[in-house]
Short mmCIF file of C-alpha atoms in Angstrom, two decimals:
data_model
loop_
_atom_site.label_atom_id
_atom_site.label_comp_id
_atom_site.label_asym_id
_atom_site.label_seq_id
_atom_site.Cartn_x
_atom_site.Cartn_y
_atom_site.Cartn_z
CA MET O 1448 -43.38 31.57 -16.77
CA SER O 1449 -46.22 29.38 -15.55
CA ARG O 1450 -45.91 25.66 -15.32
CA THR O 1451 -48.53 23.28 -16.64
CA ARG O 1452 -49.53 20.11 -14.84
CA PRO O 1453 -48.71 16.87 -16.59
CA GLN O 1454 -51.67 15.34 -18.42
CA ALA O 1455 -51.31 12.12 -16.48
CA ALA O 1456 -51.68 14.05 -13.25
CA LYS O 1457 -54.84 15.67 -14.53
CA GLY O 1458 -56.25 12.31 -15.50
CA GLY O 1459 -55.35 10.86 -12.14
CA SER O 1460 -56.92 13.81 -10.37
CA ALA O 1461 -60.10 13.53 -12.39
CA ALA O 1462 -60.28 9.81 -11.71
CA SER O 1463 -59.85 10.37 -8.01
CA VAL O 1464 -62.51 13.06 -7.98
CA GLY O 1465 -64.84 10.81 -9.94
CA ALA O 1466 -64.23 7.98 -7.49
CA GLU O 1467 -65.03 10.27 -4.61
CA THR O 1468 -68.23 11.59 -6.14
CA ALA O 1469 -69.45 8.34 -7.70
CA PRO O 1470 -72.73 7.13 -6.23
CA PRO O 1471 -72.53 4.14 -3.88
CA THR O 1472 -73.12 0.72 -5.39
CA ASP O 1473 -75.67 -1.86 -4.29
CA ASP O 1474 -72.93 -3.76 -2.50
CA TRP O 1475 -72.16 -0.73 -0.38
CA LEU O 1476 -75.82 -0.37 0.46
CA VAL O 1477 -76.02 -4.03 1.50
CA VAL O 1478 -73.04 -3.62 3.81
CA SER O 1479 -74.58 -0.52 5.37
CA ARG O 1480 -77.84 -2.24 6.21
CA SER O 1481 -78.54 -3.87 9.52
CA PRO O 1482 -78.32 -7.70 9.77
CA VAL O 1483 -82.11 -7.94 9.76
CA ARG O 1484 -82.39 -5.91 6.56
CA ARG O 1485 -79.64 -7.88 4.89
CA ALA O 1486 -81.39 -11.13 5.81
CA ALA O 1487 -84.69 -9.77 4.48
CA LEU O 1488 -82.99 -8.77 1.22
CA ARG O 1489 -81.49 -12.24 0.81
CA PHE O 1490 -84.87 -13.82 1.57
CA PHE O 1491 -86.79 -11.81 -1.03
CA ARG O 1492 -84.11 -12.49 -3.64
CA ASP O 1493 -84.84 -16.22 -3.30
CA PRO O 1494 -87.62 -17.06 -5.81
CA LEU O 1495 -88.59 -20.30 -4.05
CA ALA O 1496 -88.88 -18.56 -0.69
CA VAL O 1497 -91.00 -15.77 -2.18
CA THR O 1498 -93.20 -18.35 -3.92
CA GLY O 1499 -93.70 -20.23 -0.66
CA LEU O 1500 -94.48 -17.02 1.21
CA THR O 1501 -96.99 -15.99 -1.46
CA ILE O 1502 -98.77 -19.35 -1.39
CA MET O 1503 -98.79 -19.36 2.40
CA ALA O 1504 -100.24 -15.83 2.49
CA LEU O 1505 -102.95 -16.81 -0.01
CA ILE O 1506 -103.88 -19.88 2.05
CA ILE O 1507 -104.17 -17.79 5.20
CA LEU O 1508 -106.21 -15.12 3.38
CA ILE O 1509 -108.59 -17.67 1.86
CA THR O 1510 -109.17 -19.40 5.19
CA LEU O 1511 -109.83 -16.05 6.85
CA ILE O 1512 -112.55 -15.14 4.34
CA ALA O 1513 -114.02 -18.65 4.28
CA PRO O 1514 -116.97 -17.71 6.54
CA ARG O 1515 -117.95 -15.01 4.02
CA LEU O 1516 -117.99 -17.56 1.20
CA TYR O 1517 -119.65 -20.47 3.01
CA SER O 1518 -121.62 -20.38 6.22
CA TRP O 1519 -121.07 -23.01 8.90
CA GLU O 1520 -124.54 -24.42 8.24
CA GLU O 1521 -123.71 -24.97 4.56
CA ILE O 1522 -120.77 -27.24 5.33
CA ILE O 1523 -122.41 -29.35 8.04
CA ASN O 1524 -126.01 -29.67 6.85
CA VAL O 1525 -126.91 -32.99 5.21
CA SER O 1526 -128.53 -32.97 1.76
CA ASN O 1527 -129.68 -36.23 0.24
CA ALA O 1528 -130.19 -34.56 -3.15
CA THR O 1529 -126.51 -33.68 -3.58
CA LYS O 1530 -124.73 -36.81 -2.37
CA LEU O 1531 -121.41 -37.73 -4.02
CA LEU O 1532 -121.67 -35.26 -6.90
CA PRO O 1533 -118.46 -35.00 -8.96
CA PRO O 1534 -116.66 -31.65 -9.39
CA SER O 1535 -118.76 -29.19 -11.40
CA ALA O 1536 -119.40 -25.48 -11.76
CA ALA O 1537 -121.86 -25.59 -8.87
CA HIS O 1538 -119.52 -27.66 -6.69
CA PRO O 1539 -115.89 -27.19 -7.87
CA PHE O 1540 -114.58 -29.84 -5.44
CA GLY O 1541 -117.67 -32.04 -5.62
CA THR O 1542 -119.76 -33.13 -2.62
CA ASP O 1543 -119.25 -35.79 0.01
CA ASN O 1544 -121.35 -38.76 1.03
CA LEU O 1545 -123.69 -36.50 3.02
CA GLY O 1546 -124.18 -33.96 0.24
CA ARG O 1547 -121.92 -31.29 1.76
CA ASP O 1548 -119.89 -29.03 -0.52
CA GLN O 1549 -116.24 -30.12 -0.49
CA LEU O 1550 -114.80 -26.71 -1.40
CA GLY O 1551 -116.45 -25.06 1.56
CA ARG O 1552 -115.27 -27.82 3.86
CA VAL O 1553 -111.69 -27.59 2.58
CA LEU O 1554 -111.67 -23.82 3.16
CA TRP O 1555 -113.10 -24.18 6.67
CA GLY O 1556 -110.78 -27.12 7.28
CA GLY O 1557 -107.82 -24.84 6.60
CA ARG O 1558 -108.88 -22.73 9.55
CA GLU O 1559 -108.87 -25.80 11.78
CA SER O 1560 -105.59 -27.27 10.50
CA LEU O 1561 -103.62 -24.01 10.45
CA ARG O 1562 -104.87 -23.02 13.88
CA ALA O 1563 -103.89 -26.42 15.24
CA GLY O 1564 -100.42 -26.12 13.68
CA TYR O 1565 -99.83 -22.64 15.07
CA LEU O 1566 -100.96 -23.61 18.58
CA VAL O 1567 -98.78 -26.74 18.52
CA VAL O 1568 -95.75 -24.61 17.62
CA LEU O 1569 -96.62 -22.04 20.30
CA ILE O 1570 -96.90 -24.71 22.98
CA GLY O 1571 -93.62 -26.36 22.02
CA LEU O 1572 -91.82 -23.07 21.47
CA GLY O 1573 -93.11 -21.49 24.67
CA GLY O 1574 -92.18 -24.41 26.89
CA GLY O 1575 -88.90 -25.05 25.09
CA THR O 1576 -87.87 -21.38 25.25
CA ILE O 1577 -88.33 -21.16 29.01
CA LEU O 1578 -86.62 -24.47 29.75
CA GLY O 1579 -83.83 -23.88 27.24
CA LEU O 1580 -83.07 -20.37 28.51
CA ILE O 1581 -82.97 -21.45 32.14
CA SER O 1582 -80.96 -24.59 31.39
CA GLY O 1583 -78.34 -22.89 29.24
CA PHE O 1584 -78.02 -19.76 31.34
CA ALA O 1585 -78.06 -21.28 34.84
CA GLY O 1586 -75.86 -24.31 34.19
CA GLY O 1587 -74.83 -26.59 37.06
CA TRP O 1588 -77.40 -28.79 38.73
CA VAL O 1589 -80.28 -26.82 37.18
CA ASP O 1590 -78.99 -27.63 33.70
CA ASN O 1591 -78.48 -31.31 34.64
CA LEU O 1592 -81.98 -31.60 36.07
CA ILE O 1593 -83.66 -30.07 33.03
CA GLN O 1594 -81.58 -32.10 30.59
CA ARG O 1595 -82.33 -35.38 32.34
CA PHE O 1596 -86.03 -34.52 32.10
CA VAL O 1597 -85.57 -33.76 28.41
CA ASP O 1598 -83.68 -37.04 27.94
CA VAL O 1599 -86.63 -38.96 29.38
CA LEU O 1600 -89.02 -37.25 26.95
CA LEU O 1601 -86.67 -37.81 24.02
CA ALA O 1602 -86.44 -41.51 24.89
CA ILE O 1603 -90.14 -41.78 24.00
CA PRO O 1604 -90.96 -41.32 20.27
CA GLY O 1605 -92.90 -38.11 19.75
CA ILE O 1606 -95.84 -39.75 18.05
CA LEU O 1607 -96.06 -42.36 20.83
CA LEU O 1608 -96.01 -39.63 23.48
CA ALA O 1609 -98.76 -37.79 21.62
CA LEU O 1610 -100.83 -40.98 21.38
CA SER O 1611 -100.38 -41.55 25.12
CA VAL O 1612 -101.59 -38.06 25.97
CA VAL O 1613 -104.55 -38.35 23.61
CA GLY O 1614 -105.36 -41.76 25.07
CA ALA O 1615 -105.37 -40.29 28.57
CA LEU O 1616 -107.35 -37.16 27.71
CA GLY O 1617 -109.62 -38.62 25.05
CA PRO O 1618 -109.93 -37.86 21.32
CA GLY O 1619 -110.37 -34.29 20.14
CA LEU O 1620 -108.51 -31.56 18.29
CA VAL O 1621 -107.65 -29.65 21.47
CA GLN O 1622 -106.21 -32.79 23.05
CA VAL O 1623 -104.15 -33.46 19.91
CA MET O 1624 -102.76 -29.92 19.90
CA LEU O 1625 -101.75 -30.23 23.53
CA ALA O 1626 -100.22 -33.68 23.01
CA VAL O 1627 -98.18 -32.76 19.93
CA GLY O 1628 -97.12 -29.45 21.48
CA LEU O 1629 -95.81 -31.19 24.61
CA ALA O 1630 -93.99 -33.75 22.46
CA ASN O 1631 -92.17 -30.88 20.68
CA ILE O 1632 -90.88 -29.20 23.85
CA PRO O 1633 -87.68 -31.32 24.13
CA ASP O 1634 -86.52 -30.41 20.62
CA TYR O 1635 -86.97 -26.69 21.21
CA THR O 1636 -85.31 -26.99 24.62
CA ARG O 1637 -82.16 -28.59 23.18
CA LEU O 1638 -81.96 -26.08 20.33
CA ILE O 1639 -82.37 -23.02 22.55
CA ARG O 1640 -80.02 -24.36 25.22
CA GLY O 1641 -77.22 -24.80 22.68
CA SER O 1642 -77.70 -21.29 21.33
CA VAL O 1643 -77.77 -19.81 24.84
CA LEU O 1644 -74.57 -21.62 25.86
CA GLU O 1645 -72.81 -19.96 22.94
CA ALA O 1646 -74.41 -16.53 23.32
CA LYS O 1647 -73.83 -16.09 27.06
CA GLU O 1648 -70.06 -16.03 26.53
CA ASN O 1649 -70.24 -12.91 24.37
CA GLU O 1650 -68.98 -9.51 25.50
CA TYR O 1651 -72.39 -7.85 25.58
CA VAL O 1652 -73.54 -10.33 28.24
CA ARG O 1653 -70.50 -9.58 30.38
CA ALA O 1654 -71.09 -5.86 29.93
CA ALA O 1655 -74.69 -6.27 31.05
CA ARG O 1656 -73.52 -8.07 34.19
CA VAL O 1657 -71.05 -5.29 34.97
CA LEU O 1658 -73.83 -2.73 34.61
CA GLY O 1659 -75.88 -4.64 37.18
CA ALA O 1660 -78.54 -6.18 34.92
CA SER O 1661 -80.58 -8.96 36.52
CA ASN O 1662 -80.45 -12.53 35.25
CA GLY O 1663 -83.98 -12.24 33.88
CA ARG O 1664 -83.14 -9.08 31.96
CA ILE O 1665 -79.97 -10.62 30.56
CA MET O 1666 -81.83 -13.73 29.39
CA PHE O 1667 -84.84 -12.06 27.82
CA ARG O 1668 -83.41 -8.68 26.83
CA HIS O 1669 -79.90 -9.54 25.68
CA ILE O 1670 -79.59 -13.28 24.95
CA LEU O 1671 -82.99 -14.26 23.56
CA PRO O 1672 -83.09 -11.61 20.77
CA ASN O 1673 -79.64 -12.74 19.61
CA VAL O 1674 -80.58 -16.43 19.33
CA ILE O 1675 -84.00 -15.89 17.78
CA GLY O 1676 -82.79 -16.63 14.22
CA PRO O 1677 -82.34 -20.43 14.49
CA ILE O 1678 -85.47 -20.62 16.65
CA LEU O 1679 -87.52 -18.82 13.99
CA VAL O 1680 -86.29 -21.17 11.26
CA TYR O 1681 -86.97 -24.30 13.33
CA ALA O 1682 -90.43 -23.05 14.34
CA THR O 1683 -91.34 -22.35 10.71
CA LEU O 1684 -90.30 -25.83 9.61
CA GLY O 1685 -91.98 -27.26 12.70
CA LEU O 1686 -95.27 -25.68 11.63
CA GLY O 1687 -95.47 -27.91 8.57
CA ILE O 1688 -94.60 -30.98 10.63
CA ALA O 1689 -97.24 -30.03 13.21
CA ILE O 1690 -99.91 -29.75 10.51
CA MET O 1691 -99.02 -33.20 9.16
CA ILE O 1692 -98.96 -34.87 12.58
CA THR O 1693 -102.23 -33.23 13.60
CA ALA O 1694 -103.85 -34.32 10.34
CA GLY O 1695 -102.41 -37.81 10.80
CA LEU O 1696 -103.91 -38.19 14.25
CA SER O 1697 -107.24 -36.88 12.96
CA TYR O 1698 -107.01 -39.41 10.11
CA LEU O 1699 -106.70 -42.13 12.76
CA GLY O 1700 -109.83 -40.81 14.46
CA LEU O 1701 -108.00 -39.37 17.47
CA GLY O 1702 -108.15 -35.70 16.49
CA ALA O 1703 -111.00 -33.60 15.13
CA GLN O 1704 -114.36 -35.31 15.38
CA PRO O 1705 -117.36 -35.08 13.00
CA PRO O 1706 -118.72 -32.79 11.72
CA SER O 1707 -115.41 -30.87 11.89
CA PRO O 1708 -113.97 -30.21 8.39
CA GLU O 1709 -110.35 -30.53 9.52
CA TRP O 1710 -108.22 -31.84 6.64
CA GLY O 1711 -107.14 -35.05 8.39
CA ALA O 1712 -110.72 -35.84 9.36
CA MET O 1713 -111.82 -35.25 5.77
CA LEU O 1714 -109.16 -37.70 4.60
CA ASN O 1715 -110.42 -40.26 7.09
CA LEU O 1716 -113.93 -39.88 5.72
CA GLY O 1717 -112.84 -39.86 2.09
CA ARG O 1718 -110.81 -43.08 2.21
CA GLU O 1719 -114.02 -45.09 2.46
CA PHE O 1720 -115.23 -43.64 -0.85
CA MET O 1721 -111.91 -43.48 -2.68
CA ARG O 1722 -112.96 -45.84 -5.50
CA HIS O 1723 -116.32 -44.23 -6.20
CA ALA O 1724 -115.67 -40.59 -5.22
CA TRP O 1725 -111.96 -39.86 -5.75
CA TRP O 1726 -112.47 -36.15 -5.08
CA MET O 1727 -113.29 -36.72 -1.41
CA PRO O 1728 -109.73 -37.65 -0.31
CA VAL O 1729 -107.85 -35.89 -3.15
CA PHE O 1730 -108.70 -32.26 -2.43
CA PRO O 1731 -108.04 -32.24 1.34
CA GLY O 1732 -104.87 -34.23 0.65
CA LEU O 1733 -103.73 -31.63 -1.89
CA ALA O 1734 -104.49 -28.87 0.61
CA ILE O 1735 -102.17 -30.51 3.15
CA VAL O 1736 -99.41 -30.99 0.55
CA ILE O 1737 -99.59 -27.41 -0.74
CA ALA O 1738 -99.72 -25.88 2.75
CA VAL O 1739 -96.80 -27.93 4.08
CA LEU O 1740 -94.74 -27.38 0.92
CA SER O 1741 -95.19 -23.61 1.07
CA ILE O 1742 -94.22 -23.55 4.75
CA ASN O 1743 -91.10 -25.62 4.06
CA LEU O 1744 -90.09 -23.27 1.24
CA VAL O 1745 -90.41 -20.32 3.61
CA GLY O 1746 -88.41 -22.15 6.27
CA ASP O 1747 -85.62 -23.02 3.83
CA GLY O 1748 -85.55 -19.43 2.62
CA LEU O 1749 -85.28 -18.13 6.18
CA GLN O 1750 -82.44 -20.53 6.89
CA ASP O 1751 -80.51 -19.38 3.82
CA ALA O 1752 -81.21 -15.73 4.63
CA ILE O 1753 -80.13 -15.93 8.26
CA ASN O 1754 -77.17 -18.27 7.68
CA PRO O 1755 -75.95 -17.64 4.10
CA LYS O 1756 -72.82 -19.72 4.80
CA LEU O 1757 -75.01 -22.83 4.90
CA ARG O 1758 -75.98 -22.44 1.24
CA LYS O 1759 -74.77 -25.24 -0.99
#
């Protein structure tokens, strides 16, 4: 006489089999991804971050193709017949007091302003990375020496330090980039030093020492890649600040010089004609606002993606 299995047992067995064969959920996939992929997924799920990245990519693309749309001669040549024309189909952004097309100058000015911002960040990030790594990793008198040097620089307001460097070297966009980049080194140094002090106590650093890795290899191969997240976020946000400071110094006449179409220099020129030709300061000003806003959105998105615990 054969026995039959209880119905409940069959149901339980079927449920267990179904659980075993059920396809993995999205949550399981997220857990299985690497930290970089999980951060990228969080970033692209943030609509504001994606919007900022899209706008930033469009700005970069437009500035790259600017020479194909307007030649350099078109944006610097003077034309008495087209002075101070309001926005129209022929000149969407109007013309300036010398008859130059404002749209072409704004597009070319983006090349100048973005390049200045990127180089400022690279100078500050490069110097701060080296000093911060050495200071945090070496410790002792080396750390004290570097930090006292940083304290001296931090005691001087960044804009004042930049003005001092520009005053010593003379006005010009290159001088402004160098001045603002040097003024940013202390901030990057402090940030990287703090991250290195925390990272060098981890087990993988001790394992690298046991295996005989050199100090340079430990710093650049093991520590730096693991502290790059906060640095990337700060550098992204610093890009927007660098663009504003560079434009501000150009607005004061210390940065880009005529006939450069840099956005700050265009603002400086447009303020004299604000009452009669509103389009001269408005469009370069809007370009600065949109560029900085998009960069800040990307920076905030990166911060939320890398450190989701900081979300409010």
